[in-house]
PDB file of C-alpha atoms and ligand atoms in Angstrom:
ATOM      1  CA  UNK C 710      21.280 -20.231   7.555  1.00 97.00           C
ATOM      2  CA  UNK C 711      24.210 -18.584   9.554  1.00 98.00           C
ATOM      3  CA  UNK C 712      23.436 -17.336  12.843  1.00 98.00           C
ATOM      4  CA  UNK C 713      25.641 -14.263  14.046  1.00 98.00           C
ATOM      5  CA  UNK C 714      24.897 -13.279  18.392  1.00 98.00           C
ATOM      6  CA  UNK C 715      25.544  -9.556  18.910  1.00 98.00           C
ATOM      7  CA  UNK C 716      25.840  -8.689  22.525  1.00 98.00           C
ATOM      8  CA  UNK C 717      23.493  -5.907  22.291  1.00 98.00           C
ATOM      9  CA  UNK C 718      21.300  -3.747  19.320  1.00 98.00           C
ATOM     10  CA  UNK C 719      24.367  -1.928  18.938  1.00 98.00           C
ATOM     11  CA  UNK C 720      26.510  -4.698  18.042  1.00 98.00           C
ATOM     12  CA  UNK C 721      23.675  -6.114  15.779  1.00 98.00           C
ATOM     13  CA  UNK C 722      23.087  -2.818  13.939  1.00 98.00           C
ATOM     14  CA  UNK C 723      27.113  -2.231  13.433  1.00 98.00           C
ATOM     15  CA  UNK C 724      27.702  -5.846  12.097  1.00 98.00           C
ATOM     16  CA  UNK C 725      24.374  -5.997   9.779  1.00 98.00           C
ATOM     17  CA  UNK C 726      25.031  -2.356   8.164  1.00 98.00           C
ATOM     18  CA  UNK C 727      28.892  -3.881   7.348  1.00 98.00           C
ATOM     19  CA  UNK C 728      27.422  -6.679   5.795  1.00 98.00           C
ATOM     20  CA  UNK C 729      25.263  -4.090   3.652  1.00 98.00           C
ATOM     21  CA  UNK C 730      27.737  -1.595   3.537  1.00 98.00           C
ATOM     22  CA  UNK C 731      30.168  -4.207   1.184  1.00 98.00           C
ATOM     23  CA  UNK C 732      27.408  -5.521  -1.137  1.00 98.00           C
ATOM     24  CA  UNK C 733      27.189  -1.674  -1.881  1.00 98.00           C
ATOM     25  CA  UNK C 734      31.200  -1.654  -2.043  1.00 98.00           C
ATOM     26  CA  UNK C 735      31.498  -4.506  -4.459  1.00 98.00           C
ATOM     27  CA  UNK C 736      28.340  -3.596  -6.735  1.00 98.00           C
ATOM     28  CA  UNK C 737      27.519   0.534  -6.737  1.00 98.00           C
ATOM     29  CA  UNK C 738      24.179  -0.276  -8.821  1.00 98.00           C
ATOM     30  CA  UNK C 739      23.089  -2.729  -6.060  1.00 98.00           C
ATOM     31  CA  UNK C 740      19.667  -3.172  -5.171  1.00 98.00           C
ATOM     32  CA  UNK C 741      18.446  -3.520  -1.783  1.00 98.00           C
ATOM     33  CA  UNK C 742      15.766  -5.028  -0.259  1.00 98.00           C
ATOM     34  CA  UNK C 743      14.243  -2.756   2.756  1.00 98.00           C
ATOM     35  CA  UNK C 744      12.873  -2.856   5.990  1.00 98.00           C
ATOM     36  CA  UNK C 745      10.680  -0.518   8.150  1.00 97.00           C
ATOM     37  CA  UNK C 746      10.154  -1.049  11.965  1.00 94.00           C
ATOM     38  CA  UNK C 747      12.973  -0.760  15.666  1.00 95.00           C
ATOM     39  CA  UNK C 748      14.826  -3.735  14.191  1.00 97.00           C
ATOM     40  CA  UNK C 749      16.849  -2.079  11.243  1.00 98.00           C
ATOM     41  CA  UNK C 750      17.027   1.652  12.371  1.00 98.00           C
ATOM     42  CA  UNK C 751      20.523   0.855  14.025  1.00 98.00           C
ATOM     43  CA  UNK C 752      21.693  -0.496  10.780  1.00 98.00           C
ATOM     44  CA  UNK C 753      20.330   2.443   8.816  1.00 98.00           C
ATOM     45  CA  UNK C 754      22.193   4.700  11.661  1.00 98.00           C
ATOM     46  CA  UNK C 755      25.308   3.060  10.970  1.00 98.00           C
ATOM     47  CA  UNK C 756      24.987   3.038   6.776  1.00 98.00           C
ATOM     48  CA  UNK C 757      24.368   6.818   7.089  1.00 98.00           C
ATOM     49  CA  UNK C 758      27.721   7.052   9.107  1.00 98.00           C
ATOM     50  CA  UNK C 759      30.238   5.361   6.801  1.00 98.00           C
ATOM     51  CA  UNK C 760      27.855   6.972   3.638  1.00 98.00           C
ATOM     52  CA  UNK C 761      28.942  10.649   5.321  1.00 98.00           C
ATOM     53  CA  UNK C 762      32.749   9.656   6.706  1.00 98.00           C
ATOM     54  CA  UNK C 763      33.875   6.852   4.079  1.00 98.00           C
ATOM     55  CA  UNK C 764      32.027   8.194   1.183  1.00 97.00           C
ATOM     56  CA  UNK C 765      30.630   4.430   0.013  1.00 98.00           C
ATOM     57  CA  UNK C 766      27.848   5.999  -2.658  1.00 98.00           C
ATOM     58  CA  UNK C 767      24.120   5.270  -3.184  1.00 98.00           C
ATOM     59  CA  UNK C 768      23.815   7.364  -5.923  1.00 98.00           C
ATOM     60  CA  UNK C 769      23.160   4.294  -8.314  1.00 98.00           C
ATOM     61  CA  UNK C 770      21.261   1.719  -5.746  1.00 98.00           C
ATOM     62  CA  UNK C 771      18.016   1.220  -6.316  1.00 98.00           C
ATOM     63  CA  UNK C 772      15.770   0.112  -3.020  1.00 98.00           C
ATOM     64  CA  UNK C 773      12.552  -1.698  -2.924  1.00 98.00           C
ATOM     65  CA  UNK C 774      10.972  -1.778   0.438  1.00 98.00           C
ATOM     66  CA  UNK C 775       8.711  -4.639   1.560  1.00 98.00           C
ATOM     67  CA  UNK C 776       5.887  -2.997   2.484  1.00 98.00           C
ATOM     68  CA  UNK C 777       3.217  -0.050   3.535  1.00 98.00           C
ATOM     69  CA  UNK C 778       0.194   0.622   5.566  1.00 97.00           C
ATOM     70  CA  UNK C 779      -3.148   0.698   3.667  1.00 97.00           C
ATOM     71  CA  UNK C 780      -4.336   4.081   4.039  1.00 96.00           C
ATOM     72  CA  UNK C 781      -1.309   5.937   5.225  1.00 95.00           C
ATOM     73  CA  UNK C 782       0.054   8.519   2.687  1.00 95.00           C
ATOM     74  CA  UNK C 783       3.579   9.074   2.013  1.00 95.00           C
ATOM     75  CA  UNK C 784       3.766  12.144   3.904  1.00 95.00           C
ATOM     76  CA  UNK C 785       2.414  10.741   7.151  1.00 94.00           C
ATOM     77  CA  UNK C 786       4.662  10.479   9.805  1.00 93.00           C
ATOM     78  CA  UNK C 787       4.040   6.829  10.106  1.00 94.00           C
ATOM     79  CA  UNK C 788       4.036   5.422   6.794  1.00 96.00           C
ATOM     80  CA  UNK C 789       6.588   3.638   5.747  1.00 97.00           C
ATOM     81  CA  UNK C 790       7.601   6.200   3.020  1.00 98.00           C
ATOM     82  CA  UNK C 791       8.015   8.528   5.799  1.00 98.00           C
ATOM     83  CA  UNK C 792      10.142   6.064   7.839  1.00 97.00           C
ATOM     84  CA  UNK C 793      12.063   5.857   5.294  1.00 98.00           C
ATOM     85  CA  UNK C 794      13.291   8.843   3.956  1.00 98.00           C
ATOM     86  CA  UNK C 795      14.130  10.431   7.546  1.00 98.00           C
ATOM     87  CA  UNK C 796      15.726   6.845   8.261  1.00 98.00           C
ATOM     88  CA  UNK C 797      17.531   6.625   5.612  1.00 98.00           C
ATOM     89  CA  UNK C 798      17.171   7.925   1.939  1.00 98.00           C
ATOM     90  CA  UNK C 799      17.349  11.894   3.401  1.00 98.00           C
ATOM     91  CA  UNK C 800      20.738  11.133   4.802  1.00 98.00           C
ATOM     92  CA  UNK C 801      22.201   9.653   1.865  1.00 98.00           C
ATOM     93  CA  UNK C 802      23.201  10.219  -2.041  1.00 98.00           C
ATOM     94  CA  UNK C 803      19.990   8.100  -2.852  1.00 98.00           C
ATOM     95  CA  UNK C 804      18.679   9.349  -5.784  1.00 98.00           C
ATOM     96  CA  UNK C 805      14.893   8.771  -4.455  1.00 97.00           C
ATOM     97  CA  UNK C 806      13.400   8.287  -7.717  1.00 98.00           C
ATOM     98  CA  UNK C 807      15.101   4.594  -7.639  1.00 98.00           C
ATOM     99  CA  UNK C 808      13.472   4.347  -4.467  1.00 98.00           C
ATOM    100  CA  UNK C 809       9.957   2.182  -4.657  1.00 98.00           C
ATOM    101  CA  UNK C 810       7.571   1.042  -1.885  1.00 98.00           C
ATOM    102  CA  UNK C 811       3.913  -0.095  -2.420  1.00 98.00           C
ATOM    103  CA  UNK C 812       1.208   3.075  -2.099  1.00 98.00           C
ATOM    104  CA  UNK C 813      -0.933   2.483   0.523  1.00 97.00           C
ATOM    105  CA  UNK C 814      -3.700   5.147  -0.941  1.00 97.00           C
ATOM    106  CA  UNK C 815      -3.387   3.517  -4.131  1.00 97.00           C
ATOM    107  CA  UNK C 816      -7.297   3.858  -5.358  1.00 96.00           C
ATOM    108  CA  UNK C 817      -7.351   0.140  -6.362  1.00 98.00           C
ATOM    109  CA  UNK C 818      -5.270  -1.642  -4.183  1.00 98.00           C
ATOM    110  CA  UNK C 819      -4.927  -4.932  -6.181  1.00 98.00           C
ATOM    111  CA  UNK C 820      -3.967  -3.338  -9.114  1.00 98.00           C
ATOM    112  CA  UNK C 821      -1.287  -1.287  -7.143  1.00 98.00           C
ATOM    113  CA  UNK C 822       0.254  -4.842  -5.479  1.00 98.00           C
ATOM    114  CA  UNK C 823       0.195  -6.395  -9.749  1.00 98.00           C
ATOM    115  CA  UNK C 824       2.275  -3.066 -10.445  1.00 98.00           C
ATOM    116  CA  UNK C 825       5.000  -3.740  -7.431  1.00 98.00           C
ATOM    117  CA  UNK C 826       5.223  -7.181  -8.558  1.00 98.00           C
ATOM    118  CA  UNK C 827       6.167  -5.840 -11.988  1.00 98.00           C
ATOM    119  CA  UNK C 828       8.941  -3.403  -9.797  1.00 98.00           C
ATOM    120  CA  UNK C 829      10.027  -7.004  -8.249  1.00 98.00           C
ATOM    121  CA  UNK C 830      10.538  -8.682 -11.450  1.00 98.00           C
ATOM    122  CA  UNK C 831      12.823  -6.120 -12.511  1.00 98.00           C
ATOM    123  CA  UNK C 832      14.883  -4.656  -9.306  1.00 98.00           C
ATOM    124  CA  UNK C 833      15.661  -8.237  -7.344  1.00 98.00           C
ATOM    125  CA  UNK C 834      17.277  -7.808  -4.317  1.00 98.00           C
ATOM    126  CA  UNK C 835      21.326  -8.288  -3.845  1.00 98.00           C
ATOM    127  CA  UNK C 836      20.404  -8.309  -0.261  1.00 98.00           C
ATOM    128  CA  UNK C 837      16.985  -8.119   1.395  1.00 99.00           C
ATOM    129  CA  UNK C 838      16.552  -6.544   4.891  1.00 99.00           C
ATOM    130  CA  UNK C 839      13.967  -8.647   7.034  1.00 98.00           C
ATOM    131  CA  UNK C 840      12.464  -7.871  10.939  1.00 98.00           C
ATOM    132  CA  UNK C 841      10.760 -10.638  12.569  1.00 97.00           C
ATOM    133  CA  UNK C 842       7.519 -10.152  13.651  1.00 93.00           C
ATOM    134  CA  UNK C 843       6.989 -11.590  17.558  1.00 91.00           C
ATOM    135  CA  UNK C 844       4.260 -13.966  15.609  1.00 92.00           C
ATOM    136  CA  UNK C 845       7.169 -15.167  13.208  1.00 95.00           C
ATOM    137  CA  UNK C 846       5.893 -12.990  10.165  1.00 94.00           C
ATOM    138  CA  UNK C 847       8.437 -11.193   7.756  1.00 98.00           C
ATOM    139  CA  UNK C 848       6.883  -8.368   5.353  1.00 97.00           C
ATOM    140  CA  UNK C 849       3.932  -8.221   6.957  1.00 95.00           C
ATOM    141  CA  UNK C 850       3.372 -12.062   5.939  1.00 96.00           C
ATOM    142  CA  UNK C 851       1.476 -13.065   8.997  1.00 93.00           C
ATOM    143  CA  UNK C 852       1.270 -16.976   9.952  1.00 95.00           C
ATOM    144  CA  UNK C 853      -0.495 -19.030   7.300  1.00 96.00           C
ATOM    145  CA  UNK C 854       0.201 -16.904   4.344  1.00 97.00           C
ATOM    146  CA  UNK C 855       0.914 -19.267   1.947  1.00 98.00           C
ATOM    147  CA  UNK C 856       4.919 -19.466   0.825  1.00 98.00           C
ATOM    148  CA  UNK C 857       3.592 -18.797  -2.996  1.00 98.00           C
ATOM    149  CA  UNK C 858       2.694 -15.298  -2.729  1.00 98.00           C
ATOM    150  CA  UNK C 859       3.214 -12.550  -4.297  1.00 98.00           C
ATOM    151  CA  UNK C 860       2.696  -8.769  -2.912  1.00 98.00           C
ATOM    152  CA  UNK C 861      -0.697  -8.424  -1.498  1.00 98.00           C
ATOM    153  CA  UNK C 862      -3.377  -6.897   0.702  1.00 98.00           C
ATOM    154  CA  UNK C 863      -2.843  -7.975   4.104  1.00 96.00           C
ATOM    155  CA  UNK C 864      -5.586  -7.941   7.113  1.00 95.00           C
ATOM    156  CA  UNK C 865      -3.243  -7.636   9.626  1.00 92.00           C
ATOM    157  CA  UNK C 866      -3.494  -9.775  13.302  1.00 89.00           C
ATOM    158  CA  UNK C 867      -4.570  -7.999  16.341  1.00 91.00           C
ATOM    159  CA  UNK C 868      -1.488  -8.995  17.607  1.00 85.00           C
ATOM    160  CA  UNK C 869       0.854  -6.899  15.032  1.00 86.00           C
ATOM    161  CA  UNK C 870      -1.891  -4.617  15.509  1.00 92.00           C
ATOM    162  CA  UNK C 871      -0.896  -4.513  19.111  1.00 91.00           C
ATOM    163  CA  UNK C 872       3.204  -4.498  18.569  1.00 85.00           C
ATOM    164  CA  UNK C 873       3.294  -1.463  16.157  1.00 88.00           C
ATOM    165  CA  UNK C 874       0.348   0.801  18.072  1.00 91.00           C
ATOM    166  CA  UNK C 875       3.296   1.562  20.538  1.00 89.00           C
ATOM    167  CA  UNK C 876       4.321   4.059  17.371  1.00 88.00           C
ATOM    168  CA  UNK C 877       0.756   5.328  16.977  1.00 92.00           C
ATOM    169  CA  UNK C 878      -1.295   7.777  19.812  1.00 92.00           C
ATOM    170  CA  UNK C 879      -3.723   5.013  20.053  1.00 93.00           C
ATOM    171  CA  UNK C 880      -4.265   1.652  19.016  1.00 94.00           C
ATOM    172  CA  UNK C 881      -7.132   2.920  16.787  1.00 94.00           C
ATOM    173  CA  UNK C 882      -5.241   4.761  14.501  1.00 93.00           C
ATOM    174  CA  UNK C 883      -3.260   1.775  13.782  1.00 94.00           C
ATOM    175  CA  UNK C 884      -4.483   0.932  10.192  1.00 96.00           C
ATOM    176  CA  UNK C 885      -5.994  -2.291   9.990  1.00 96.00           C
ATOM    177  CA  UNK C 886      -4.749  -3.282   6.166  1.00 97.00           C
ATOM    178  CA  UNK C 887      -0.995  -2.881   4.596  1.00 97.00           C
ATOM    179  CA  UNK C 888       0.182  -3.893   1.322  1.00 98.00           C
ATOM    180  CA  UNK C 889       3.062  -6.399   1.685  1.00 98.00           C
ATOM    181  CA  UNK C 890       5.737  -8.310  -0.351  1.00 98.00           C
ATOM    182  CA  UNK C 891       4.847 -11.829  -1.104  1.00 98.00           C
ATOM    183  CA  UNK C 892       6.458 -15.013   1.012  1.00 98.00           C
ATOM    184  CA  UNK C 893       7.722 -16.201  -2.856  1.00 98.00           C
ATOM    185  CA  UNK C 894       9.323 -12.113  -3.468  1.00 98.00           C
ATOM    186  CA  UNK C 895      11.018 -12.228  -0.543  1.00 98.00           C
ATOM    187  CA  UNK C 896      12.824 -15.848  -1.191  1.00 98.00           C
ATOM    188  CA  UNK C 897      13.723 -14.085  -4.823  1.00 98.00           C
ATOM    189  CA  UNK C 898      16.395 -12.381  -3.087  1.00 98.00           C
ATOM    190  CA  UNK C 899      20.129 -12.739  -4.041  1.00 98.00           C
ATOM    191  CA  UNK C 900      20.704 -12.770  -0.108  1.00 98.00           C
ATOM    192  CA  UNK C 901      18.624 -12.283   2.938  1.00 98.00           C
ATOM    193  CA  UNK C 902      19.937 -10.518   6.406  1.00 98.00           C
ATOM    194  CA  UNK C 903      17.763 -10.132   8.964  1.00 98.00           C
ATOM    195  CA  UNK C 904      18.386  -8.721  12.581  1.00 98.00           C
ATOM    196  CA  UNK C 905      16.544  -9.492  15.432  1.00 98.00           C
ATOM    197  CA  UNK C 906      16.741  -8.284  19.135  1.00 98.00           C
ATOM    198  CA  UNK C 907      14.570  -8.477  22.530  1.00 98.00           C
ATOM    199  CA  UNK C 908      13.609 -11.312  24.190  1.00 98.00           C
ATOM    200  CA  UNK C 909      10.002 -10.484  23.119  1.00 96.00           C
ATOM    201  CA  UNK C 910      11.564 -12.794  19.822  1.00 97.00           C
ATOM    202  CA  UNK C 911      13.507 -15.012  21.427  1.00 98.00           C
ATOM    203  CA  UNK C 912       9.984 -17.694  20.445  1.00 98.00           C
ATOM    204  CA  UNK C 913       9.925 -16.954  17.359  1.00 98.00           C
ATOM    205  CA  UNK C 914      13.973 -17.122  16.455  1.00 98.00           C
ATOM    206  CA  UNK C 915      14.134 -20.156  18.147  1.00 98.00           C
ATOM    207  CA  UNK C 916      10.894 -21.592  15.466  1.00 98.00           C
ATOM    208  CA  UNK C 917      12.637 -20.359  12.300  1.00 98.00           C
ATOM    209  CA  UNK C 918      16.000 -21.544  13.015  1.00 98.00           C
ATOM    210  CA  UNK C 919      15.278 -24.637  14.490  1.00 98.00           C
ATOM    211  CA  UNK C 920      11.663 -25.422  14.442  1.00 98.00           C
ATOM    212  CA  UNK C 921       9.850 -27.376  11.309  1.00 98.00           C
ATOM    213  CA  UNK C 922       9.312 -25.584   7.751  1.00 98.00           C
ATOM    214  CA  UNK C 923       5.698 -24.361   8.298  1.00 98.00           C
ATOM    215  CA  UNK C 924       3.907 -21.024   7.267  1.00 98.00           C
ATOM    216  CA  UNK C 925       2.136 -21.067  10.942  1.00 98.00           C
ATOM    217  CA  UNK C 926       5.580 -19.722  11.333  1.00 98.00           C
ATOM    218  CA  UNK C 927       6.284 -17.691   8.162  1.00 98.00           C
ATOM    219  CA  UNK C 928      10.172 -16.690   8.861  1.00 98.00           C
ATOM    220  CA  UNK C 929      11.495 -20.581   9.064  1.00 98.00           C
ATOM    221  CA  UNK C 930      10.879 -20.093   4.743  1.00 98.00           C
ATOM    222  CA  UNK C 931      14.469 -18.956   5.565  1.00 98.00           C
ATOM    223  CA  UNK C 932      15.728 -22.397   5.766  1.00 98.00           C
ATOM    224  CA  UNK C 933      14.934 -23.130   2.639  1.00 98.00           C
ATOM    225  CA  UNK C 934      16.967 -20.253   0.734  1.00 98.00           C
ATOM    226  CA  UNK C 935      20.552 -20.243   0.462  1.00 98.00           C
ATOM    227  CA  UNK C 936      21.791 -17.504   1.562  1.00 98.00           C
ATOM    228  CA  UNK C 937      20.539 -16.106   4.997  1.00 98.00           C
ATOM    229  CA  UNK C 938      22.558 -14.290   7.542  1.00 98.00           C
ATOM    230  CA  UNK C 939      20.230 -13.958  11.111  1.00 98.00           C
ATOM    231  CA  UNK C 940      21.912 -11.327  13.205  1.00 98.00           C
ATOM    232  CA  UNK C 941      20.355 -11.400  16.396  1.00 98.00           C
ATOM    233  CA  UNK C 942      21.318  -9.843  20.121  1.00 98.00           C
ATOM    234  CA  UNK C 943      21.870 -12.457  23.054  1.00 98.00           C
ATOM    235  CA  UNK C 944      18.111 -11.919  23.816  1.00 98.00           C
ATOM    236  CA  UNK C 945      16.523 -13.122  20.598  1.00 98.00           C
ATOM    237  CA  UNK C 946      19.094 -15.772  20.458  1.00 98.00           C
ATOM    238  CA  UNK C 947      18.357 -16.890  24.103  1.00 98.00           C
ATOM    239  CA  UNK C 948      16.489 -19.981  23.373  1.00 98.00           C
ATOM    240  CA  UNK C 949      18.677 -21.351  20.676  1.00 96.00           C
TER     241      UNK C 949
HETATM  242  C1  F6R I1240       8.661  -3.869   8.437  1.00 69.26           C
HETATM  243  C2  F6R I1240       8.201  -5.232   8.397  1.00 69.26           C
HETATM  244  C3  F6R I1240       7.918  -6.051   9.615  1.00 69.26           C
HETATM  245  C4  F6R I1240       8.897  -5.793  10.751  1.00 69.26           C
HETATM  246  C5  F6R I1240       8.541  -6.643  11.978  1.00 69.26           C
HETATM  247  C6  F6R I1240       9.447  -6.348  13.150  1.00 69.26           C
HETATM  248  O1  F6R I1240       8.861  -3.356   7.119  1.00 69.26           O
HETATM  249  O2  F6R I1240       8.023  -5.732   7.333  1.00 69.26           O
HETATM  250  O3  F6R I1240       7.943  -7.402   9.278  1.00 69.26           O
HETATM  251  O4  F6R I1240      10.191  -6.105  10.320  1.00 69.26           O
HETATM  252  O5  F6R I1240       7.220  -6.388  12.334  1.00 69.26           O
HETATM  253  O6  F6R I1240       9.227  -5.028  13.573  1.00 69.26           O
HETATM  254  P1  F6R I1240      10.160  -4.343  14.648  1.00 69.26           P
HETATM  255  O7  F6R I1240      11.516  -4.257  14.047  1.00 69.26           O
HETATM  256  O8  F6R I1240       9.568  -2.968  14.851  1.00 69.26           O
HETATM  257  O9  F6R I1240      10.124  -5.195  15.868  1.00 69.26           O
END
C-alpha cells in the first residue's frame, strides 16, 4: 500500500486525477472504477480540465461506479447517476452508454445486484476510485460485511446515515437502503486509488493502513491487494 500526503484537497485531487489521467493515456479503452461522495469531486474537477485543455479522450472508457441509493432515480439530484453525470460524464467525451451504475428503483433489487455482477465480470477495473467512509467502509461496505461479497443490498448505519444527510434537506430523506459493490468486486480491481481528506478520517486511515486485517474495519482489505495508492491530505494522514 503506498501512502502519498497532499498538503490540502487540492493537492490530493491534482495528484489522484494524474494518476487517472495516465492509465487513460496509456490504455484509451480503460475502464474505471468510480466513486460518488466530497472525496473524489476534486479529482473529477481536475480530469475534466486536462479532458478540455490536453485533449486525453474518454470516448472509449467504459466506467462502472460502485454504488446507488435504493430508491433514488437517476434523475434525482442526489442519486448517484445524477452525481455523476454533472461531476463528470457531462463534461467529458464519455460516451454514457459505457457508463453503468446499479438502479436503485430496480423493481427486484436482488436480481438488479446478480445483473451488475454480470457488468463486473466483464468491465474490471484498470483503476478503481475508493472514499473512505468515517466508519472505515468503502462502497457502501459498512463494518462487518464480509470480504466475500459480491454487489448487494445494503441497510445502511445511522452513522453514514448521518455523514451524507448534510447533502439531503433533512436527515429523513436520506434513503435508508443502497445497492453497493461487493468487498470481493472491489479487490478485482487492476489497481485501487483512493483519496481521503479531513481529520473527521484521520481514525479510520490510521486502522486501514496500520491497524489489523478485519472487516469491523472494511478499508484495511486494502492491505491485502497489490496495488493501492492512498492519497490523503495532512489531516487524514495525521495519526499515521
Ligand atoms: C461513494 C461511496 C462511499 C464514499 C464514502 C466517503 O460512492 O462509495 O464509500 O466514498 O462514504 O464519502 P465522502 O467522500 O463524501 O466523505
Amino acid at each position: 500500500m503506498k501512502v502519498i500526503v497532499t498538503k490540502n484537497y487540492d493537492e490530493m485531487s491534482q495528484v489522484a486525477a494524474n494518476i487517472i489521467i495516465d492509465v487513460v493515456k496509456n490504455n484509451p479503452s480503460a475502464v474505471l472504477g468510480l466513486a460518488t461522495g466530497s472525496s473524489p469531486i476534486g479529482t473529477y474537477k481536475n480530469m475534466i480540465k486536462d479532458c478540455k485543455e490536453n485533449g486525453t479522450s474518454y470516448k472509449n472508457v467504459s466506467t462502472v461506479n460502485l454504488d446507488e441509493y435504493v430508491s433514488l432515480n437517476a434523475e434525482h439530484d442526489q442519486s448517484y447517476a445524477y452525481f455523476m453525470r454533472t461531476n463528470l460524464f457531462d463534461h467529458i467525451d464519455i460516451d454514457q452508454n459505457n457508463t453503468n451504475l446499479p438502479c436503485g428503483v430496480a423493481k427486484d433489487l436482488q436480481a438488479e445486484c446478480d445483473r451488475y455482477n454480470g457488468v463486473l465480470a466483464k468491465l474490471v477495473p484498470d483503476i478503481q476510485v475508493l472514499g473512505l467512509g468515517s466508519n472505515g467502509h468503502i462502497g457502501f461496505n459498512e463494518p462487518d460485511t464480509p470480504f466475500d461479497s459480491v454487489t448487494h443490498i445494503v441497510d445502511l448505519t445511522e452513522n453514514t446515515i448521518k455523514d451524507n444527510s448534510r447533502l439531503f434537506a433533512s436527515i429523513d430523506e436520506v434513503p435508508r437502503q443502497a445497492l453497493s459493490m461487493g468487498i470481493k468486486n472491489i479487490m478485482q480491481a487492476k489497481s485501487i486509488i483512493m483519496v481521503v481528506s479531513g481529520k473527521n478520517k484521520a481514525e479510520a486511515v490510521k486502522g486501514m493502513v496500520n491497524g489489523k486485517i478485519t472487516p469491523a474495519l472494511p478499508a484495511s482489505v486494502l492491505q491485502l491487494h497489490p496495488n493501492v495508492t492512498i492519497v490523503c491530505d495532512e489531516d487524514a494522514a495525521s495519526l499515521l
